[in-house]
Amino acid sequence: MSSTQTKTFTLKVYRGDQNSQYFVEFELDRREGLNVISALMEIQRNPITKTGERVTPIVWEQACLEEVCGSCSMLINGRPRQACTALIEEILKADKTNTIILAPFTKFPLIRDLVVDRSSMFESLKKIKGWIPVEGYHSEEFGPTISPKKQEAMYVESTCMTCGCCLEACPQFSDRSKFVGAAAINQVKYFNSNETGKALKDQRLTEMMKEGGVSDCGNAQNCVQVCPKKIPLTQSIASIGKDVVKSYFNRKFSLPEKSE
């Protein structure tokens, strides 16, 4: 650490619930390798504010601590991301500040402090039938083959953590709209690409034709900018948009569905 840098930093944390919200500042020591989760755990051990007041420990979510589960989603200096991979020193240097502001996502109902209710994301997965059907498909034979190129593309799409970053950054997604968002649309592409998953392809595309489906995307492209897993979400949205148009005209004019 440079001798010109301060040895401490300020963590400004959003506190409260549906009835009352406010910010509280904590002062912590700077050190290499410290991430946001570690900083929150230090406060949990000794919840003393910058002004010397003892407060209740901060509430947040965490699980895997390796950017796989998606549970520690929050706004860090205004950017939706995962707290487990947000390194304090990198943020301070990149933002040229000595204060890091933590806040909950704004597009989901607040539970308490940094915890929000992302149930709507899982309801969207139910809506688009985000699963592979197994009934009636049991066989002692090998499953359908998938080319290595297609497997590689599908793997990237499968890494979605349902973290909510894409929805937090999306101007079309809110409690006033029915838009399912990039995460669910990406899962439509993923499951429709699976040879067994195609059994529900028409049902998924039908859902995508409804209000809140793919046509509600405004093409802001914020989602792909903030996705922690670097999923090409705009490509998934474009692909499903194309499939929806093809499916609509095939049904309208009773055209046979072409296999890809």
Coordinates of C-alpha atoms in Angstrom, one line a residue:
M1 CA 0.0 0.0 0.0
S2 CA 1.3 3.4 -0.9
S3 CA 2.4 5.7 1.9
T4 CA 0.1 8.3 0.6
Q5 CA -3.0 6.1 1.0
T6 CA -5.0 6.1 4.2
K7 CA -4.8 2.9 6.3
T8 CA -8.6 2.8 6.7
F9 CA -11.7 3.1 4.6
T10 CA -15.3 3.8 5.2
L11 CA -18.1 1.2 4.5
K12 CA -21.4 3.0 4.2
V13 CA -24.2 0.4 4.6
Y14 CA -27.9 0.7 3.9
R15 CA -29.9 -0.4 6.9
G16 CA -33.5 -0.9 7.6
D17 CA -36.7 -2.6 6.4
Q18 CA -40.0 -1.7 4.7
N19 CA -40.8 0.9 7.4
S20 CA -37.5 2.7 7.9
Q21 CA -34.3 3.0 5.8
Y22 CA -31.1 4.8 6.6
F23 CA -27.3 4.6 6.0
V24 CA -24.7 3.8 8.7
E25 CA -20.9 4.3 8.3
F26 CA -18.2 1.9 9.6
E27 CA -14.5 2.4 9.5
L28 CA -12.3 -0.6 8.7
D29 CA -8.6 -1.2 8.2
R30 CA -7.4 -1.5 4.6
R31 CA -5.5 -4.7 3.6
E32 CA -4.8 -6.6 0.4
G33 CA -7.3 -9.4 -0.4
L34 CA -10.1 -8.0 1.7
N35 CA -13.5 -8.5 -0.1
V36 CA -16.9 -7.0 0.8
I37 CA -18.1 -10.2 2.5
S38 CA -15.0 -10.2 4.7
A39 CA -15.6 -6.6 5.6
L40 CA -19.2 -7.3 6.5
M41 CA -18.1 -10.2 8.7
E42 CA -15.6 -7.9 10.5
I43 CA -18.5 -5.6 11.3
Q44 CA -20.6 -8.6 12.4
R45 CA -18.0 -9.5 14.9
N46 CA -17.8 -5.9 16.2
P47 CA -20.7 -3.8 15.0
I48 CA -19.4 -0.4 16.1
T49 CA -20.1 2.6 13.8
K50 CA -17.7 5.3 12.7
T51 CA -19.1 7.5 15.5
G52 CA -18.5 4.8 18.2
E53 CA -22.1 3.6 18.5
R54 CA -22.8 -0.1 18.9
V55 CA -25.6 -1.3 16.6
T56 CA -27.2 -4.6 15.6
P57 CA -25.2 -6.6 13.1
I58 CA -25.8 -6.1 9.4
V59 CA -28.0 -8.6 7.6
W60 CA -26.9 -10.0 4.2
E61 CA -26.9 -13.2 2.3
Q62 CA -24.0 -15.4 1.4
A63 CA -23.3 -19.1 0.6
C64 CA -20.6 -20.4 -1.7
L65 CA -18.2 -17.4 -1.5
E66 CA -16.9 -18.2 -5.0
E67 CA -19.4 -16.5 -7.4
V68 CA -21.4 -19.7 -8.1
C69 CA -24.6 -19.4 -5.9
G70 CA -25.6 -15.8 -6.7
S71 CA -26.9 -15.2 -3.2
C72 CA -24.7 -12.2 -2.2
S73 CA -26.0 -9.9 -4.8
M74 CA -26.1 -6.2 -3.9
L75 CA -25.3 -2.7 -5.1
I76 CA -21.7 -1.9 -4.6
N77 CA -21.0 1.8 -5.3
G78 CA -24.2 1.7 -7.4
R79 CA -23.2 -1.3 -9.5
P80 CA -25.1 -4.6 -9.2
R81 CA -22.5 -7.4 -8.5
Q82 CA -21.5 -10.2 -6.2
A83 CA -20.0 -9.2 -2.9
C84 CA -17.8 -12.3 -2.6
T85 CA -15.7 -11.3 -5.6
A86 CA -15.7 -7.5 -4.9
L87 CA -12.2 -6.7 -3.6
I88 CA -12.0 -3.6 -1.4
E89 CA -8.7 -2.4 -2.8
E90 CA -9.8 -2.8 -6.4
I91 CA -13.0 -0.8 -5.8
L92 CA -11.3 2.0 -3.9
K93 CA -8.6 2.4 -6.7
A94 CA -11.1 2.1 -9.6
D95 CA -13.6 4.5 -8.1
K96 CA -10.9 6.8 -6.7
T97 CA -12.6 7.0 -3.4
N98 CA -12.1 6.0 0.2
T99 CA -15.8 5.1 0.7
I100 CA -17.6 2.0 -0.5
I101 CA -21.4 2.2 -0.4
L102 CA -23.4 -1.0 0.0
A103 CA -27.2 -1.1 -0.8
P104 CA -29.8 -3.7 -1.6
F105 CA -31.2 -4.2 -5.0
T106 CA -34.0 -1.8 -5.8
K107 CA -36.0 -4.0 -8.2
F108 CA -37.1 -6.5 -5.5
P109 CA -39.0 -6.2 -2.3
L110 CA -36.8 -5.3 0.6
I111 CA -36.6 -7.7 3.6
R112 CA -34.0 -6.2 5.7
D113 CA -30.7 -4.3 5.3
L114 CA -29.0 -5.9 2.2
V115 CA -31.5 -8.8 1.8
V116 CA -34.2 -8.7 -0.8
D117 CA -36.9 -11.2 -1.9
R118 CA -36.0 -12.5 -5.4
S119 CA -38.9 -15.0 -5.5
S120 CA -40.1 -13.3 -8.7
M121 CA -37.1 -14.7 -10.6
F122 CA -38.0 -18.3 -9.6
E123 CA -41.6 -17.7 -10.5
S124 CA -40.4 -16.7 -13.9
L125 CA -38.5 -19.9 -14.2
K126 CA -41.7 -21.8 -13.4
K127 CA -43.5 -19.7 -16.0
I128 CA -41.1 -20.6 -18.8
K129 CA -40.8 -24.2 -17.6
G130 CA -37.1 -24.0 -16.8
W131 CA -36.5 -27.8 -16.6
I132 CA -35.9 -30.9 -18.7
P133 CA -38.9 -33.3 -18.8
V134 CA -38.1 -36.8 -17.8
E135 CA -41.4 -38.6 -17.7
G136 CA -41.8 -40.8 -20.8
Y137 CA -38.2 -40.4 -21.8
H138 CA -36.6 -43.2 -19.8
S139 CA -34.6 -45.5 -22.0
E140 CA -31.7 -47.9 -21.7
E141 CA -30.3 -46.4 -24.9
F142 CA -27.8 -43.5 -24.9
G143 CA -29.3 -40.0 -24.9
P144 CA -29.3 -37.8 -27.9
T145 CA -25.9 -36.6 -29.0
I146 CA -24.9 -32.9 -28.8
S147 CA -22.0 -31.5 -30.7
P148 CA -19.0 -30.1 -28.7
K149 CA -19.7 -26.7 -30.2
K150 CA -23.3 -26.7 -29.0
Q151 CA -22.3 -28.1 -25.7
E152 CA -19.8 -25.2 -25.2
A153 CA -22.5 -22.6 -25.9
M154 CA -25.0 -24.3 -23.7
Y155 CA -22.5 -24.5 -20.8
V156 CA -22.1 -20.8 -20.8
E157 CA -25.9 -20.3 -20.7
S158 CA -26.2 -22.9 -17.9
T159 CA -23.9 -20.8 -15.6
C160 CA -26.8 -18.4 -14.7
M161 CA -26.9 -18.1 -10.9
T162 CA -30.3 -16.4 -10.8
C163 CA -28.4 -13.6 -9.0
G164 CA -30.6 -10.8 -10.3
C165 CA -27.9 -8.5 -11.5
C166 CA -29.3 -8.4 -15.0
L167 CA -32.8 -7.5 -13.7
E168 CA -31.4 -4.8 -11.4
A169 CA -29.7 -3.1 -14.4
C170 CA -32.7 -3.5 -16.7
P171 CA -34.9 -0.4 -17.3
Q172 CA -37.7 -2.6 -18.5
F173 CA -37.9 -4.8 -15.3
S174 CA -39.8 -3.4 -12.3
D175 CA -42.7 -4.1 -10.0
R176 CA -44.8 -2.1 -12.5
S177 CA -44.1 -4.4 -15.5
K178 CA -44.6 -8.0 -16.3
F179 CA -41.3 -8.4 -18.2
V180 CA -39.5 -11.6 -17.1
G181 CA -36.1 -10.3 -17.9
A182 CA -32.9 -11.5 -19.5
A183 CA -32.2 -14.4 -17.0
A184 CA -35.5 -16.2 -17.8
I185 CA -35.2 -15.6 -21.6
N186 CA -31.7 -17.0 -21.5
Q187 CA -33.0 -20.1 -19.8
V188 CA -35.6 -20.5 -22.5
K189 CA -32.8 -20.6 -25.1
Y190 CA -30.8 -23.0 -22.9
F191 CA -33.6 -25.5 -22.3
N192 CA -34.8 -25.3 -25.9
S193 CA -31.3 -26.1 -27.1
N194 CA -31.3 -29.4 -25.2
E195 CA -32.5 -32.3 -27.4
T196 CA -34.8 -33.6 -24.6
G197 CA -35.7 -30.1 -23.4
K198 CA -37.2 -29.4 -26.9
A199 CA -40.3 -31.4 -25.8
L200 CA -41.5 -28.2 -24.1
K201 CA -40.2 -25.8 -26.7
D202 CA -43.6 -24.7 -28.1
Q203 CA -44.9 -24.1 -24.5
R204 CA -41.8 -21.9 -23.7
L205 CA -42.1 -19.9 -26.9
T206 CA -45.9 -19.4 -26.3
E207 CA -45.0 -17.9 -23.0
M208 CA -42.4 -15.7 -24.7
M209 CA -45.2 -14.4 -27.0
K210 CA -47.3 -13.1 -24.1
E211 CA -47.1 -9.8 -22.3
G212 CA -43.9 -9.7 -20.4
G213 CA -42.1 -11.9 -22.9
V214 CA -39.3 -11.3 -25.3
S215 CA -40.9 -8.4 -27.1
D216 CA -40.9 -6.3 -23.9
C217 CA -37.1 -6.1 -24.0
G218 CA -36.0 -2.5 -24.9
N219 CA -32.5 -3.6 -26.0
A220 CA -30.8 -1.4 -23.5
Q221 CA -28.1 -4.1 -23.2
N222 CA -27.4 -3.3 -19.6
C223 CA -27.9 -6.9 -18.7
V224 CA -24.9 -8.2 -20.6
Q225 CA -22.7 -5.5 -19.1
V226 CA -23.3 -6.5 -15.5
C227 CA -23.7 -10.3 -15.8
P228 CA -21.1 -11.8 -13.4
K229 CA -20.8 -15.0 -15.5
K230 CA -20.3 -13.1 -18.8
I231 CA -23.3 -14.8 -20.4
P232 CA -24.1 -13.4 -23.8
L233 CA -27.6 -12.4 -22.7
T234 CA -28.3 -10.1 -25.7
Q235 CA -27.5 -13.0 -28.1
S236 CA -29.9 -15.2 -26.1
I237 CA -32.6 -12.6 -26.3
A238 CA -32.1 -12.1 -30.1
S239 CA -32.2 -15.8 -30.7
I240 CA -35.5 -16.3 -28.8
G241 CA -37.0 -13.3 -30.5
K242 CA -36.2 -14.9 -33.8
D243 CA -37.6 -18.3 -32.7
V244 CA -40.8 -16.6 -31.5
V245 CA -41.4 -14.9 -34.9
K246 CA -40.8 -18.2 -36.7
S247 CA -43.0 -20.1 -34.3
Y248 CA -45.8 -17.5 -34.7
F249 CA -45.8 -17.7 -38.5
N250 CA -45.5 -21.5 -38.5
R251 CA -48.6 -21.7 -36.4
K252 CA -50.5 -19.0 -38.2
F253 CA -50.0 -20.6 -41.6
S254 CA -49.8 -24.2 -40.4
L255 CA -46.2 -24.6 -41.6
P256 CA -44.2 -27.6 -40.4
E257 CA -41.6 -26.8 -37.8
K258 CA -38.1 -27.2 -39.2
S259 CA -35.6 -29.0 -37.0
E260 CA -32.2 -27.2 -36.6

